[in-house]
Amino acid sequence: MMTVASPGVSLCHFDQESPGKLAAQLSDALTITVHRVSALPDGNDPCIVVMNKQDHREMAAIEQIRLKQPGRSLMLLMPRLSVPALRWALSHSVTQAYSYPLSALEATELKLQLNEHYHCPSVMQRHTHDKLRQVLDLIEHTFDRPLTLNQLATEVGISHSRLSHLFRKELGIKFSHYLICRRLEAAPALLHEEGLTVAAIAYRLSFSTPSHFCRAFKAHFGLTPSEYKQGAKSGQYSNSYRRYLECRQPQSLRHGIALASLA
């Protein structure tokens, strides 16, 4: 049997200490070469950069890598994933971003991303994670229609209890909260449209009643739809909505997302 060589990957770091634990975590699927960011040679192999402080100095160094090697696949491991950080990464053509340290599932995702021949040892875990991605994609395309957990679970072939567990464990948010927040994300643009009443928007986004929509809007945005429509500034987001933003679009940010989806 012919053995397929593991793809080469450059692993770059800012710390004095080499990320040996991470290199070992990836070594069953990738041939890792470790470099200091300041000493990264030119090359065509994918480059994984481990951020530490995630400050201006590190961001500037990554910008220099992208400037000097615009065609190189660049992935970031960030200690603090956030929508602003991901938008910054998108603006510098970063391929993907993952939370750091990597969990076992995140490491598997990264290895599968970089090595198409890698055999995932936890097939069932990968399978259920794919089911969650399918559900998130369905929500993304049908959030303005009536949806239930049971309906989505049946559509992708998973039990409703397992799907509920995946939302809480992998995204850190209940399914019902995620769905409401996705609908609310679309609400401000609709409130700016002429001729659309608050009631019409509520029904367009599949809220059960206009009062349900108004209560949810107030709870998550800190002001009523009417106040927003009249030009009032948004209040502070709820904890649930902030958590939703962290895992948004359309796959979980905690497990790496294609950054183009934030465009």
mmCIF file of C-alpha atoms in Angstrom:
data_model
loop_
_atom_site.group_PDB
_atom_site.id
_atom_site.type_symbol
_atom_site.label_atom_id
_atom_site.label_comp_id
_atom_site.label_asym_id
_atom_site.label_seq_id
_atom_site.Cartn_x
_atom_site.Cartn_y
_atom_site.Cartn_z
ATOM 1 C CA MET A 1 0.000 0.000 0.000
ATOM 2 C CA MET A 2 1.284 3.446 -0.906
ATOM 3 C CA THR A 3 1.692 5.787 2.053
ATOM 4 C CA VAL A 4 0.551 9.368 1.506
ATOM 5 C CA ALA A 5 3.010 11.863 2.972
ATOM 6 C CA SER A 6 1.604 14.281 5.523
ATOM 7 C CA PRO A 7 1.326 17.841 4.163
ATOM 8 C CA GLY A 8 3.923 20.304 5.421
ATOM 9 C CA VAL A 9 2.753 23.199 7.563
ATOM 10 C CA SER A 10 4.655 26.078 9.148
ATOM 11 C CA LEU A 11 3.707 26.700 12.778
ATOM 12 C CA CYS A 12 4.650 30.211 13.896
ATOM 13 C CA HIS A 13 4.670 31.667 17.387
ATOM 14 C CA PHE A 14 5.505 34.899 19.215
ATOM 15 C CA ASP A 15 6.556 33.444 22.578
ATOM 16 C CA GLN A 16 10.101 32.502 23.488
ATOM 17 C CA GLU A 17 8.870 28.991 24.233
ATOM 18 C CA SER A 18 8.153 26.847 21.176
ATOM 19 C CA PRO A 19 4.551 25.510 21.006
ATOM 20 C CA GLY A 20 5.664 21.902 21.323
ATOM 21 C CA LYS A 21 2.369 20.652 22.762
ATOM 22 C CA LEU A 22 0.437 22.064 19.822
ATOM 23 C CA ALA A 23 2.931 20.613 17.322
ATOM 24 C CA ALA A 24 2.481 17.188 18.928
ATOM 25 C CA GLN A 25 -1.303 17.597 18.824
ATOM 26 C CA LEU A 26 -1.182 18.081 15.045
ATOM 27 C CA SER A 27 1.713 15.768 14.196
ATOM 28 C CA ASP A 28 -0.384 12.683 13.367
ATOM 29 C CA ALA A 29 -1.803 14.496 10.330
ATOM 30 C CA LEU A 30 0.745 17.189 9.430
ATOM 31 C CA THR A 31 4.484 17.593 9.063
ATOM 32 C CA ILE A 32 5.124 20.576 11.323
ATOM 33 C CA THR A 33 8.012 23.035 11.019
ATOM 34 C CA VAL A 34 8.166 25.520 13.885
ATOM 35 C CA HIS A 35 9.347 29.118 13.375
ATOM 36 C CA ARG A 36 9.356 32.379 15.260
ATOM 37 C CA VAL A 37 7.056 34.763 13.395
ATOM 38 C CA SER A 38 9.980 37.143 12.860
ATOM 39 C CA ALA A 39 11.975 34.343 11.168
ATOM 40 C CA LEU A 40 9.285 32.825 8.952
ATOM 41 C CA PRO A 41 10.822 32.014 5.558
ATOM 42 C CA ASP A 42 8.982 32.442 2.270
ATOM 43 C CA GLY A 43 7.112 29.335 1.191
ATOM 44 C CA ASN A 44 3.967 27.852 -0.295
ATOM 45 C CA ASP A 45 3.023 25.649 2.641
ATOM 46 C CA PRO A 46 0.093 26.745 4.831
ATOM 47 C CA CYS A 47 1.078 28.852 7.816
ATOM 48 C CA ILE A 48 -0.551 28.617 11.253
ATOM 49 C CA VAL A 49 0.164 31.578 13.525
ATOM 50 C CA VAL A 50 -0.349 31.171 17.270
ATOM 51 C CA MET A 51 -1.262 34.531 18.770
ATOM 52 C CA ASN A 52 -0.470 35.230 22.409
ATOM 53 C CA LYS A 53 -1.385 38.742 23.504
ATOM 54 C CA GLN A 54 -3.448 39.489 20.385
ATOM 55 C CA ASP A 55 -2.196 43.064 20.572
ATOM 56 C CA HIS A 56 -1.147 45.669 18.018
ATOM 57 C CA ARG A 57 2.387 44.264 17.728
ATOM 58 C CA GLU A 58 1.169 40.785 16.844
ATOM 59 C CA MET A 59 -1.448 42.096 14.434
ATOM 60 C CA ALA A 60 1.182 44.252 12.709
ATOM 61 C CA ALA A 61 3.453 41.208 12.321
ATOM 62 C CA ILE A 62 0.628 39.228 10.728
ATOM 63 C CA GLU A 63 -0.116 42.128 8.408
ATOM 64 C CA GLN A 64 3.540 42.005 7.304
ATOM 65 C CA ILE A 65 3.291 38.271 6.561
ATOM 66 C CA ARG A 66 0.240 38.879 4.426
ATOM 67 C CA LEU A 67 1.897 41.834 2.680
ATOM 68 C CA LYS A 68 5.053 39.875 1.830
ATOM 69 C CA GLN A 69 3.351 36.547 1.056
ATOM 70 C CA PRO A 70 -0.130 37.413 -0.248
ATOM 71 C CA GLY A 71 -0.774 34.006 -1.816
ATOM 72 C CA ARG A 72 0.061 31.897 1.222
ATOM 73 C CA SER A 73 -2.729 30.170 3.128
ATOM 74 C CA LEU A 74 -2.753 31.781 6.575
ATOM 75 C CA MET A 75 -4.604 30.515 9.636
ATOM 76 C CA LEU A 76 -4.765 32.126 13.069
ATOM 77 C CA LEU A 77 -5.143 30.615 16.519
ATOM 78 C CA MET A 78 -6.579 33.368 18.722
ATOM 79 C CA PRO A 79 -6.932 33.344 22.520
ATOM 80 C CA ARG A 80 -9.988 35.612 22.192
ATOM 81 C CA LEU A 81 -12.313 34.983 19.274
ATOM 82 C CA SER A 82 -14.685 37.863 18.645
ATOM 83 C CA VAL A 83 -16.546 39.335 15.705
ATOM 84 C CA PRO A 84 -14.228 42.430 15.550
ATOM 85 C CA ALA A 85 -11.142 40.187 15.611
ATOM 86 C CA LEU A 86 -12.584 38.012 12.872
ATOM 87 C CA ARG A 87 -13.467 41.021 10.753
ATOM 88 C CA TRP A 88 -9.881 42.226 11.124
ATOM 89 C CA ALA A 89 -8.661 38.789 10.054
ATOM 90 C CA LEU A 90 -11.016 38.838 7.076
ATOM 91 C CA SER A 91 -9.645 42.208 5.964
ATOM 92 C CA HIS A 92 -6.174 40.616 5.807
ATOM 93 C CA SER A 93 -7.252 37.549 3.822
ATOM 94 C CA VAL A 94 -6.838 35.097 6.677
ATOM 95 C CA THR A 95 -8.230 31.736 5.586
ATOM 96 C CA GLN A 96 -9.579 30.576 8.922
ATOM 97 C CA ALA A 97 -9.440 31.391 12.620
ATOM 98 C CA TYR A 98 -9.717 29.052 15.585
ATOM 99 C CA SER A 99 -9.823 29.504 19.332
ATOM 100 C CA TYR A 100 -6.594 28.726 21.209
ATOM 101 C CA PRO A 101 -5.741 26.455 22.951
ATOM 102 C CA LEU A 102 -7.331 23.984 20.546
ATOM 103 C CA SER A 103 -9.799 21.487 21.939
ATOM 104 C CA ALA A 104 -9.581 17.923 20.629
ATOM 105 C CA LEU A 105 -12.492 18.596 18.272
ATOM 106 C CA GLU A 106 -11.014 21.856 17.019
ATOM 107 C CA ALA A 107 -7.667 20.137 16.392
ATOM 108 C CA THR A 108 -9.479 17.489 14.355
ATOM 109 C CA GLU A 109 -11.234 20.202 12.346
ATOM 110 C CA LEU A 110 -7.920 21.878 11.593
ATOM 111 C CA LYS A 111 -6.229 18.623 10.575
ATOM 112 C CA LEU A 112 -9.116 17.727 8.274
ATOM 113 C CA GLN A 113 -8.898 21.206 6.772
ATOM 114 C CA LEU A 114 -5.199 20.826 5.957
ATOM 115 C CA ASN A 115 -4.986 17.110 5.156
ATOM 116 C CA GLU A 116 -7.754 15.613 3.037
ATOM 117 C CA HIS A 117 -6.337 12.107 3.630
ATOM 118 C CA TYR A 118 -6.407 12.362 7.410
ATOM 119 C CA HIS A 119 -8.466 9.637 9.027
ATOM 120 C CA CYS A 120 -10.445 11.139 11.869
ATOM 121 C CA PRO A 121 -10.300 8.766 14.861
ATOM 122 C CA SER A 122 -13.569 10.087 16.290
ATOM 123 C CA VAL A 123 -15.920 9.512 13.363
ATOM 124 C CA MET A 124 -19.068 9.792 15.445
ATOM 125 C CA GLN A 125 -17.954 13.102 16.964
ATOM 126 C CA ARG A 126 -17.202 14.452 13.497
ATOM 127 C CA HIS A 127 -20.566 13.142 12.320
ATOM 128 C CA THR A 128 -22.559 14.925 15.012
ATOM 129 C CA HIS A 129 -20.574 18.126 14.515
ATOM 130 C CA ASP A 130 -21.481 18.034 10.804
ATOM 131 C CA LYS A 131 -25.130 17.677 11.822
ATOM 132 C CA LEU A 132 -24.866 20.859 13.873
ATOM 133 C CA ARG A 133 -23.345 22.678 10.908
ATOM 134 C CA GLN A 134 -26.217 21.495 8.708
ATOM 135 C CA VAL A 135 -28.757 22.800 11.203
ATOM 136 C CA LEU A 136 -27.012 26.180 11.440
ATOM 137 C CA ASP A 137 -27.038 26.406 7.661
ATOM 138 C CA LEU A 138 -30.761 25.601 7.572
ATOM 139 C CA ILE A 139 -31.443 28.306 10.165
ATOM 140 C CA GLU A 140 -29.385 30.766 8.152
ATOM 141 C CA HIS A 141 -31.577 30.233 5.093
ATOM 142 C CA THR A 142 -34.974 29.798 6.794
ATOM 143 C CA PHE A 143 -34.869 31.774 10.068
ATOM 144 C CA ASP A 144 -37.800 33.914 8.892
ATOM 145 C CA ARG A 145 -40.047 30.840 8.697
ATOM 146 C CA PRO A 146 -41.624 28.898 11.580
ATOM 147 C CA LEU A 147 -38.937 26.502 12.858
ATOM 148 C CA THR A 148 -38.771 24.040 15.730
ATOM 149 C CA LEU A 149 -35.953 22.015 17.228
ATOM 150 C CA ASN A 150 -37.790 18.765 16.438
ATOM 151 C CA GLN A 151 -38.329 19.781 12.821
ATOM 152 C CA LEU A 152 -34.655 20.618 12.231
ATOM 153 C CA ALA A 153 -33.441 17.527 14.068
ATOM 154 C CA THR A 154 -35.636 15.316 11.891
ATOM 155 C CA GLU A 155 -34.473 17.051 8.729
ATOM 156 C CA VAL A 156 -30.771 16.337 9.381
ATOM 157 C CA GLY A 157 -31.307 12.913 10.948
ATOM 158 C CA ILE A 158 -30.424 13.458 14.607
ATOM 159 C CA SER A 159 -32.455 13.216 17.804
ATOM 160 C CA HIS A 160 -33.908 16.451 19.171
ATOM 161 C CA SER A 161 -32.258 15.836 22.552
ATOM 162 C CA ARG A 162 -28.844 15.386 20.923
ATOM 163 C CA LEU A 163 -29.300 18.539 18.866
ATOM 164 C CA SER A 164 -30.323 20.507 21.951
ATOM 165 C CA HIS A 165 -27.212 19.210 23.738
ATOM 166 C CA LEU A 166 -24.956 20.228 20.814
ATOM 167 C CA PHE A 167 -26.272 23.796 20.883
ATOM 168 C CA ARG A 168 -25.561 24.119 24.597
ATOM 169 C CA LYS A 169 -22.198 22.331 24.539
ATOM 170 C CA GLU A 170 -20.674 23.530 21.253
ATOM 171 C CA LEU A 171 -22.206 27.001 20.963
ATOM 172 C CA GLY A 172 -22.911 27.825 24.593
ATOM 173 C CA ILE A 173 -26.452 28.952 23.797
ATOM 174 C CA LYS A 174 -29.886 27.318 23.728
ATOM 175 C CA PHE A 175 -31.455 26.590 20.351
ATOM 176 C CA SER A 176 -34.451 28.832 21.106
ATOM 177 C CA HIS A 177 -32.183 31.756 22.034
ATOM 178 C CA TYR A 178 -30.056 31.298 18.921
ATOM 179 C CA LEU A 179 -33.120 31.319 16.657
ATOM 180 C CA ILE A 180 -34.618 34.422 18.289
ATOM 181 C CA CYS A 181 -31.279 36.253 18.087
ATOM 182 C CA ARG A 182 -30.907 35.353 14.403
ATOM 183 C CA ARG A 183 -34.331 36.833 13.706
ATOM 184 C CA LEU A 184 -33.535 39.926 15.748
ATOM 185 C CA GLU A 185 -30.295 40.433 13.822
ATOM 186 C CA ALA A 186 -32.404 40.990 10.696
ATOM 187 C CA ALA A 187 -34.860 43.331 12.435
ATOM 188 C CA PRO A 188 -32.950 46.679 12.411
ATOM 189 C CA ALA A 189 -32.625 46.706 8.609
ATOM 190 C CA LEU A 190 -36.354 46.027 8.261
ATOM 191 C CA LEU A 191 -37.187 48.796 10.738
ATOM 192 C CA HIS A 192 -35.422 51.251 8.431
ATOM 193 C CA GLU A 193 -37.622 50.269 5.481
ATOM 194 C CA GLU A 194 -40.446 52.675 4.696
ATOM 195 C CA GLY A 195 -43.989 51.367 4.918
ATOM 196 C CA LEU A 196 -43.221 48.426 7.204
ATOM 197 C CA THR A 197 -44.978 48.514 10.540
ATOM 198 C CA VAL A 198 -43.601 46.869 13.660
ATOM 199 C CA ALA A 199 -46.394 44.290 13.440
ATOM 200 C CA ALA A 200 -45.566 43.496 9.806
ATOM 201 C CA ILE A 201 -41.894 43.002 10.694
ATOM 202 C CA ALA A 202 -42.814 40.754 13.616
ATOM 203 C CA TYR A 203 -44.828 38.449 11.389
ATOM 204 C CA ARG A 204 -42.260 38.572 8.575
ATOM 205 C CA LEU A 205 -39.652 37.263 11.046
ATOM 206 C CA SER A 206 -42.043 34.552 12.323
ATOM 207 C CA PHE A 207 -42.546 35.911 15.821
ATOM 208 C CA SER A 208 -45.807 34.579 17.240
ATOM 209 C CA THR A 209 -47.188 38.078 17.961
ATOM 210 C CA PRO A 210 -45.998 41.686 17.624
ATOM 211 C CA SER A 211 -45.811 41.906 21.420
ATOM 212 C CA HIS A 212 -43.490 38.873 21.498
ATOM 213 C CA PHE A 213 -41.235 40.605 18.949
ATOM 214 C CA CYS A 214 -41.244 43.858 20.956
ATOM 215 C CA ARG A 215 -40.405 42.086 24.220
ATOM 216 C CA ALA A 216 -37.541 40.163 22.582
ATOM 217 C CA PHE A 217 -36.180 43.288 20.885
ATOM 218 C CA LYS A 218 -36.263 45.229 24.168
ATOM 219 C CA ALA A 219 -34.699 42.352 26.131
ATOM 220 C CA HIS A 220 -31.767 41.878 23.757
ATOM 221 C CA PHE A 221 -31.172 45.416 22.422
ATOM 222 C CA GLY A 222 -32.201 47.560 25.391
ATOM 223 C CA LEU A 223 -34.886 49.587 23.611
ATOM 224 C CA THR A 224 -38.187 48.959 21.847
ATOM 225 C CA PRO A 225 -38.572 48.637 18.048
ATOM 226 C CA SER A 226 -40.526 51.908 18.023
ATOM 227 C CA GLU A 227 -37.747 53.710 19.908
ATOM 228 C CA TYR A 228 -35.189 52.316 17.452
ATOM 229 C CA LYS A 229 -37.379 53.317 14.497
ATOM 230 C CA GLN A 230 -37.488 56.869 15.880
ATOM 231 C CA GLY A 231 -33.707 57.082 15.967
ATOM 232 C CA ALA A 232 -32.911 56.211 19.554
ATOM 233 C CA LYS A 233 -29.480 54.700 20.104
ATOM 234 C CA SER A 234 -29.329 51.020 20.927
ATOM 235 C CA GLY A 235 -28.860 50.098 24.545
ATOM 236 C CA GLN A 236 -26.537 47.396 25.788
ATOM 237 C CA TYR A 237 -26.841 43.938 24.241
ATOM 238 C CA SER A 238 -28.057 41.116 26.456
ATOM 239 C CA ASN A 239 -25.663 38.348 27.472
ATOM 240 C CA SER A 240 -27.512 35.937 25.179
ATOM 241 C CA TYR A 241 -27.183 38.241 22.184
ATOM 242 C CA ARG A 242 -23.479 38.827 22.842
ATOM 243 C CA ARG A 243 -22.960 35.068 23.053
ATOM 244 C CA TYR A 244 -24.915 34.671 19.809
ATOM 245 C CA LEU A 245 -22.637 37.182 18.082
ATOM 246 C CA GLU A 246 -19.573 35.227 19.200
ATOM 247 C CA CYS A 247 -20.723 32.022 17.525
ATOM 248 C CA ARG A 248 -22.457 33.598 14.547
ATOM 249 C CA GLN A 249 -22.211 33.111 10.770
ATOM 250 C CA PRO A 250 -23.172 30.423 9.937
ATOM 251 C CA GLN A 251 -20.942 27.878 11.705
ATOM 252 C CA SER A 252 -19.688 28.042 15.227
ATOM 253 C CA LEU A 253 -16.791 30.439 15.639
ATOM 254 C CA ARG A 254 -15.395 28.244 18.354
ATOM 255 C CA HIS A 255 -14.709 25.525 15.791
ATOM 256 C CA GLY A 256 -13.293 27.666 13.028
ATOM 257 C CA ILE A 257 -15.328 29.374 10.355
ATOM 258 C CA ALA A 258 -14.776 30.374 6.781
ATOM 259 C CA LEU A 259 -14.235 34.082 7.313
ATOM 260 C CA ALA A 260 -15.805 34.980 3.991
ATOM 261 C CA SER A 261 -19.177 34.354 5.649
ATOM 262 C CA LEU A 262 -18.665 37.537 7.697
ATOM 263 C CA ALA A 263 -18.349 39.719 4.590
#
